[in-house]
Coordinates of C-alpha atoms in Angstrom, one line a residue:
M10 CA -30.6 80.2 7.5
G11 CA -28.2 78.1 9.7
I12 CA -28.5 76.8 13.2
T13 CA -25.9 78.3 15.6
L14 CA -23.7 75.8 17.4
V15 CA -21.8 76.3 20.6
R16 CA -18.4 74.5 21.6
V17 CA -18.2 73.1 25.0
P18 CA -15.5 70.9 26.6
V19 CA -16.4 67.4 27.2
D20 CA -15.1 66.9 30.5
A21 CA -16.8 69.9 31.8
L22 CA -20.1 68.8 30.1
E23 CA -20.0 65.5 31.7
D24 CA -19.4 66.9 35.3
F25 CA -22.3 69.3 34.6
T26 CA -24.6 66.7 33.7
F27 CA -23.6 64.6 36.6
R28 CA -24.1 67.5 38.9
A29 CA -27.4 68.3 37.3
F30 CA -28.7 64.8 38.0
V31 CA -27.6 65.0 41.6
A32 CA -29.4 68.3 42.1
M33 CA -32.6 66.9 40.8
G34 CA -32.5 64.4 43.7
V35 CA -30.8 61.5 41.9
S36 CA -28.4 59.5 44.0
E37 CA -24.8 59.7 42.7
D38 CA -24.8 55.9 41.6
E39 CA -27.8 56.4 39.5
A40 CA -26.3 59.8 38.2
R41 CA -23.4 58.1 37.0
Y42 CA -25.5 55.7 34.8
C43 CA -27.6 58.5 33.4
T44 CA -24.7 60.8 32.8
R45 CA -22.8 58.0 30.6
G46 CA -26.2 57.5 28.8
L47 CA -26.6 61.3 27.9
L48 CA -22.9 62.1 27.3
Q49 CA -22.5 59.0 24.9
S50 CA -25.5 60.1 22.9
E51 CA -24.4 63.7 22.9
L52 CA -21.0 62.8 21.5
R53 CA -22.1 60.1 18.9
T54 CA -25.6 61.2 17.5
L55 CA -26.6 64.4 15.2
P56 CA -28.1 67.1 17.3
G57 CA -31.4 66.9 15.4
Q58 CA -31.7 63.3 16.6
G59 CA -33.2 64.6 20.1
Q60 CA -30.8 62.6 22.3
G61 CA -28.1 63.8 24.6
V62 CA -27.9 66.6 27.3
R63 CA -30.9 68.3 25.7
R64 CA -32.8 65.8 27.7
L65 CA -31.9 67.3 31.1
P66 CA -34.8 69.7 31.4
V67 CA -37.3 67.1 30.4
Y68 CA -35.9 64.7 32.9
R69 CA -36.1 67.4 35.6
E70 CA -39.8 68.0 34.7
R71 CA -40.7 64.4 34.7
I72 CA -38.7 63.9 38.0
N73 CA -40.5 66.9 39.6
N74 CA -43.8 65.8 38.6
G75 CA -43.4 62.3 39.9
W76 CA -43.5 60.7 36.4
I77 CA -39.9 59.2 36.9
I78 CA -39.0 57.8 40.3
P79 CA -35.1 58.0 41.0
G80 CA -34.1 55.1 43.2
A81 CA -37.0 53.0 42.1
P82 CA -36.7 49.2 43.0
F83 CA -34.8 47.2 40.1
E84 CA -36.9 44.2 40.6
I85 CA -35.9 40.9 39.1
V86 CA -39.6 39.2 38.8
K87 CA -38.4 35.9 37.5
E88 CA -35.1 34.5 36.3
S89 CA -33.2 31.4 35.1
P90 CA -29.4 30.8 34.4
A91 CA -30.0 32.6 30.9
L92 CA -33.3 34.6 31.3
A93 CA -34.7 37.3 33.4
L94 CA -37.9 39.5 33.7
V95 CA -37.3 42.9 35.3
D96 CA -39.8 45.3 36.5
G97 CA -38.3 49.0 36.3
H98 CA -41.2 50.3 38.7
N99 CA -41.1 53.6 36.7
G100 CA -37.4 54.3 37.4
L101 CA -34.9 56.2 35.4
G102 CA -34.8 54.3 32.2
S103 CA -31.1 54.9 31.5
V104 CA -30.5 53.2 34.9
V105 CA -32.9 50.3 34.2
A106 CA -31.7 49.6 30.8
Q107 CA -28.0 49.7 31.6
K108 CA -28.4 47.5 34.8
S109 CA -30.6 45.0 32.7
M110 CA -27.8 44.7 30.1
L111 CA -25.3 44.2 32.9
L112 CA -27.6 41.3 34.2
A113 CA -27.7 39.9 30.9
I114 CA -23.8 40.0 30.5
E115 CA -23.7 38.1 33.9
K116 CA -25.9 35.4 32.6
A117 CA -24.2 35.0 29.2
K118 CA -20.8 34.3 31.3
I119 CA -22.8 31.4 32.7
S120 CA -25.0 30.3 29.8
G121 CA -23.3 31.8 26.6
I122 CA -26.2 34.2 26.1
G123 CA -28.2 36.3 28.5
T124 CA -31.7 37.7 27.8
V125 CA -33.6 40.3 30.0
V126 CA -36.9 41.6 29.2
V127 CA -38.1 44.8 31.0
R128 CA -41.4 46.2 31.7
N129 CA -42.6 49.3 33.5
S130 CA -39.5 51.5 32.4
T131 CA -39.3 54.9 31.2
H132 CA -37.3 56.8 28.3
F133 CA -33.8 55.2 28.2
G134 CA -32.1 57.4 25.6
S135 CA -30.0 55.7 22.9
S136 CA -30.1 52.2 22.5
A137 CA -26.5 52.0 21.7
V138 CA -25.6 52.7 25.3
P139 CA -26.6 49.6 26.8
A140 CA -25.7 47.6 23.8
R141 CA -22.0 48.9 24.1
L142 CA -21.8 47.7 27.5
A143 CA -21.6 44.2 26.2
V144 CA -18.7 44.9 23.8
E145 CA -16.7 46.2 27.1
Q146 CA -17.0 42.6 28.0
D147 CA -16.0 41.1 24.7
M148 CA -19.4 40.2 24.0
I149 CA -22.1 41.1 21.4
G150 CA -24.9 43.4 22.8
V151 CA -28.4 43.7 21.5
A152 CA -30.8 46.5 23.0
M153 CA -34.3 47.4 21.9
T154 CA -37.2 49.3 23.2
N155 CA -40.6 50.1 22.5
A156 CA -41.9 53.9 22.3
G157 CA -44.8 56.2 21.9
P158 CA -47.2 55.4 18.9
E159 CA -45.6 57.8 16.3
M160 CA -45.2 55.3 13.2
A161 CA -48.0 54.7 11.1
P162 CA -48.7 50.9 10.2
W163 CA -48.2 50.4 6.5
G164 CA -51.3 52.0 4.6
A165 CA -52.6 53.6 7.9
A166 CA -52.8 57.5 8.5
S167 CA -52.2 57.5 12.2
G168 CA -49.5 56.2 14.5
V169 CA -49.9 52.8 16.5
V170 CA -46.2 51.6 16.9
G171 CA -43.1 53.3 18.0
T172 CA -39.9 54.4 16.6
N173 CA -38.8 51.3 18.6
P174 CA -35.1 51.8 18.5
W175 CA -32.4 49.1 18.1
G176 CA -28.8 49.0 19.2
I177 CA -26.5 46.0 18.1
A178 CA -22.8 46.3 19.0
A179 CA -19.9 44.0 18.2
P180 CA -16.4 44.1 19.0
S181 CA -13.8 44.2 16.2
G182 CA -9.9 44.8 15.9
S183 CA -10.3 47.9 13.9
G184 CA -10.2 50.5 16.8
F185 CA -13.7 50.8 17.3
P186 CA -16.6 48.5 17.8
V187 CA -19.3 48.1 14.9
V188 CA -22.5 49.6 16.4
L189 CA -25.9 49.8 14.7
D190 CA -28.0 52.6 16.3
I191 CA -31.1 53.1 14.6
A192 CA -34.8 53.9 15.1
L193 CA -37.1 52.1 12.8
T194 CA -38.6 55.1 11.4
T195 CA -36.9 56.9 8.4
A196 CA -36.5 60.0 10.7
G197 CA -37.7 61.4 14.0
K198 CA -39.6 64.5 14.8
G199 CA -36.2 66.1 16.1
M200 CA -34.9 65.9 12.6
M201 CA -38.0 67.4 11.2
Q202 CA -37.8 70.2 13.8
W203 CA -34.2 70.8 12.7
Y204 CA -35.2 71.1 8.9
Q205 CA -38.2 73.3 10.0
R206 CA -35.7 75.7 12.0
E207 CA -33.5 75.8 9.0
G208 CA -36.4 76.4 6.7
K209 CA -35.6 73.6 4.5
K210 CA -38.1 70.9 2.9
M211 CA -37.6 67.3 4.2
P212 CA -37.6 64.1 2.1
F213 CA -41.1 62.7 1.3
D214 CA -40.6 59.3 2.8
W215 CA -40.1 60.7 6.5
A216 CA -43.9 61.4 7.6
L217 CA -47.4 62.0 6.7
T218 CA -49.7 64.9 7.3
P219 CA -52.7 64.3 9.7
D220 CA -54.8 63.2 6.5
G221 CA -52.4 60.6 5.7
E222 CA -50.8 62.3 2.8
E223 CA -46.8 62.0 2.2
T224 CA -45.3 65.6 2.6
D225 CA -42.0 67.4 2.3
D226 CA -43.2 70.1 4.6
P227 CA -41.7 69.5 8.1
A228 CA -44.4 71.8 9.8
A229 CA -47.3 69.7 8.6
A230 CA -45.3 66.6 9.4
M231 CA -45.0 67.4 12.9
K232 CA -48.8 66.9 13.2
G233 CA -48.9 63.7 11.4
A234 CA -47.5 60.2 11.8
L235 CA -44.0 58.9 11.0
L236 CA -43.1 56.4 8.3
G237 CA -41.0 53.2 8.8
I238 CA -37.8 52.5 7.2
G239 CA -38.2 50.4 4.0
Q240 CA -41.8 51.3 3.9
Y241 CA -43.7 48.1 5.3
K242 CA -40.4 46.6 6.4
G243 CA -39.8 49.1 9.0
Y244 CA -43.5 48.9 10.2
G245 CA -43.1 45.1 10.5
L246 CA -39.9 45.3 12.6
A247 CA -41.4 48.1 14.8
M248 CA -44.4 45.8 15.5
L249 CA -42.4 42.7 16.3
T250 CA -40.0 44.9 18.4
D251 CA -43.3 45.4 20.5
V252 CA -43.9 41.8 20.7
L253 CA -40.4 41.1 22.1
T254 CA -40.7 44.0 24.6
G255 CA -44.0 44.9 25.8
V256 CA -46.3 42.0 24.8
L257 CA -43.8 39.5 26.0
G258 CA -42.9 41.2 29.1
G259 CA -46.3 42.0 30.3
G260 CA -45.8 45.8 29.8
G261 CA -47.1 48.5 27.6
F262 CA -47.2 48.0 23.8
G263 CA -48.6 49.8 20.8
L264 CA -50.7 52.7 21.8
V265 CA -49.8 52.5 25.6
P266 CA -46.2 53.7 25.9
Y267 CA -46.1 57.4 26.9
S268 CA -49.8 57.7 26.8
N269 CA -50.0 58.4 30.5
P270 CA -47.3 60.8 31.7
A271 CA -47.4 59.4 35.1
K272 CA -46.7 56.0 33.9
Q273 CA -44.7 55.7 30.6
D274 CA -45.0 51.9 30.6
V275 CA -42.0 51.5 28.3
S276 CA -40.5 47.9 27.7
H277 CA -37.1 46.9 26.6
L278 CA -35.1 43.8 25.6
M279 CA -31.5 43.3 26.5
I280 CA -29.4 40.5 25.0
A281 CA -25.6 39.7 25.5
I282 CA -24.0 36.9 23.6
D283 CA -20.6 35.6 24.9
I284 CA -18.4 35.2 21.9
N285 CA -15.9 33.0 23.9
W286 CA -18.6 30.4 23.9
F287 CA -18.2 30.2 20.1
M288 CA -14.5 30.8 19.5
P289 CA -11.7 32.8 21.2
V290 CA -12.3 36.6 21.0
E291 CA -9.2 37.6 19.1
E292 CA -10.3 35.0 16.3
F293 CA -13.7 36.7 16.3
K294 CA -12.1 40.1 15.9
A295 CA -9.7 39.0 13.2
R296 CA -13.0 37.6 11.3
M297 CA -14.7 40.8 11.9
D298 CA -11.7 42.8 10.6
S299 CA -11.7 40.5 7.5
F300 CA -15.4 41.3 7.1
I301 CA -14.9 45.0 7.3
G302 CA -11.9 44.9 4.9
D303 CA -14.2 43.3 2.2
I304 CA -16.9 46.0 3.0
K305 CA -14.4 48.7 2.4
A306 CA -12.9 47.1 -0.7
A307 CA -16.2 47.0 -2.5
K308 CA -16.5 48.9 -5.8
K309 CA -17.9 52.6 -5.1
R310 CA -20.7 54.3 -6.5
P311 CA -20.1 57.5 -8.5
G312 CA -19.3 60.3 -6.1
V313 CA -18.6 58.2 -3.0
D314 CA -15.3 58.6 -1.4
E315 CA -15.3 56.2 1.2
I316 CA -17.5 53.0 2.3
L317 CA -18.2 53.0 6.0
V318 CA -19.4 50.3 8.5
P319 CA -22.0 51.0 11.2
G320 CA -20.9 53.1 14.1
E321 CA -17.8 54.3 12.2
I322 CA -19.3 58.0 11.8
D323 CA -20.5 58.1 15.4
H324 CA -16.9 56.9 16.4
R325 CA -15.1 59.8 14.4
R326 CA -17.6 62.3 15.9
E327 CA -16.9 61.1 19.5
Q328 CA -13.3 61.4 18.9
D329 CA -13.6 65.0 17.4
Y330 CA -15.8 66.1 20.1
R331 CA -13.5 64.7 22.8
Q332 CA -10.5 66.4 21.3
N333 CA -12.2 69.6 20.1
G334 CA -15.2 70.1 22.2
A335 CA -18.9 69.0 21.7
R336 CA -21.1 71.1 19.5
L337 CA -24.3 72.2 21.2
D338 CA -27.3 73.7 19.5
A339 CA -27.3 77.1 20.9
V340 CA -31.0 76.9 21.9
I341 CA -30.1 73.9 24.0
F342 CA -27.0 75.7 25.5
D343 CA -29.2 78.4 26.7
Q344 CA -31.9 75.9 28.1
L345 CA -29.0 74.2 30.1
A346 CA -27.8 77.6 31.4
E347 CA -31.4 78.4 32.7
L348 CA -31.6 74.8 34.1
A349 CA -28.4 75.5 36.0
K350 CA -30.0 78.5 37.7
K351 CA -33.0 76.5 38.5
L352 CA -31.0 73.7 40.2
N353 CA -28.7 76.3 41.8
I354 CA -25.5 74.8 40.3
D355 CA -22.6 76.3 38.3
F356 CA -22.8 76.6 34.6
P357 CA -19.1 76.6 33.6
F358 CA -19.3 77.4 29.8
A359 CA -18.7 80.3 27.7
R360 CA -20.7 80.9 24.7
E361 CA -18.3 80.0 22.0
V362 CA -20.1 80.0 18.8
V363 CA -18.6 77.6 16.2
S364 CA -21.3 77.6 13.5
A365 CA -24.3 79.8 12.4

């Protein structure tokens, strides 16, 4: 059984997302940050990854309950020419993350590198969004965040660390930046729900049952803990991500993030590296293109048509969606239509089914 997808024009989806945030009581300035975050995620990630405009009803609930505070102070607690510690005061995570990367970029212009650690933030969406802000300034961007304790430490049966996503973005001369946008689990529960709805088994290395057994049953896995990428290696990376964010920043880590809905206590790390400090940007891009060329020229495994670099599929998906319309899960489409009624805003989309 398939999952029905609905095509929507990207410009109209962007406008709707912005108007939805404003109707939730978010200022136009913050709504622009949030819209950029959700739209980029929608255009570049798979529907089952759980990012993008599907987050709108969740944000409305959290704002209405006072769990996220629009207009919260963006407080620079301490700073030096290259470093800053930011308190997000339970504000909109997408806003906090993007402002923190912009602060890191300004510091990188002075010091060659800017590093910002953030505490008391909330869900910030796709880690590629703040990382790509650095690329727009001809810099390399690194964005990390901790998350709720969904991943089991290697050998454990219960979750203690988060999916703890990484976004690393670097410019190239190939028409798109190289962007690594990953969680440190093999998959997330959004993808497991997708498999469950399709009536499919999932790979055994995605998650555990509550008893700690590996399983290919997404329904059983939804009740258990996730597994890290590369077995113990993903767990190690996730733990150290908590160290670089929550432990270092004085914020939540391990079991704490998302444990209290009223204080998500999420922590981030933003790094911007000024390429010009090392060499002219055009030289860097030429070196990147040479590297990309070597990768694409590698001998292919049987059945492989093309070797891709990180972010290339996402770039192609974004270009396709911008030209031919984004594809929303029909369930999410209906939820957005219902949200529009609750917010008393126009929902300007026909239900054009493109897949089932």
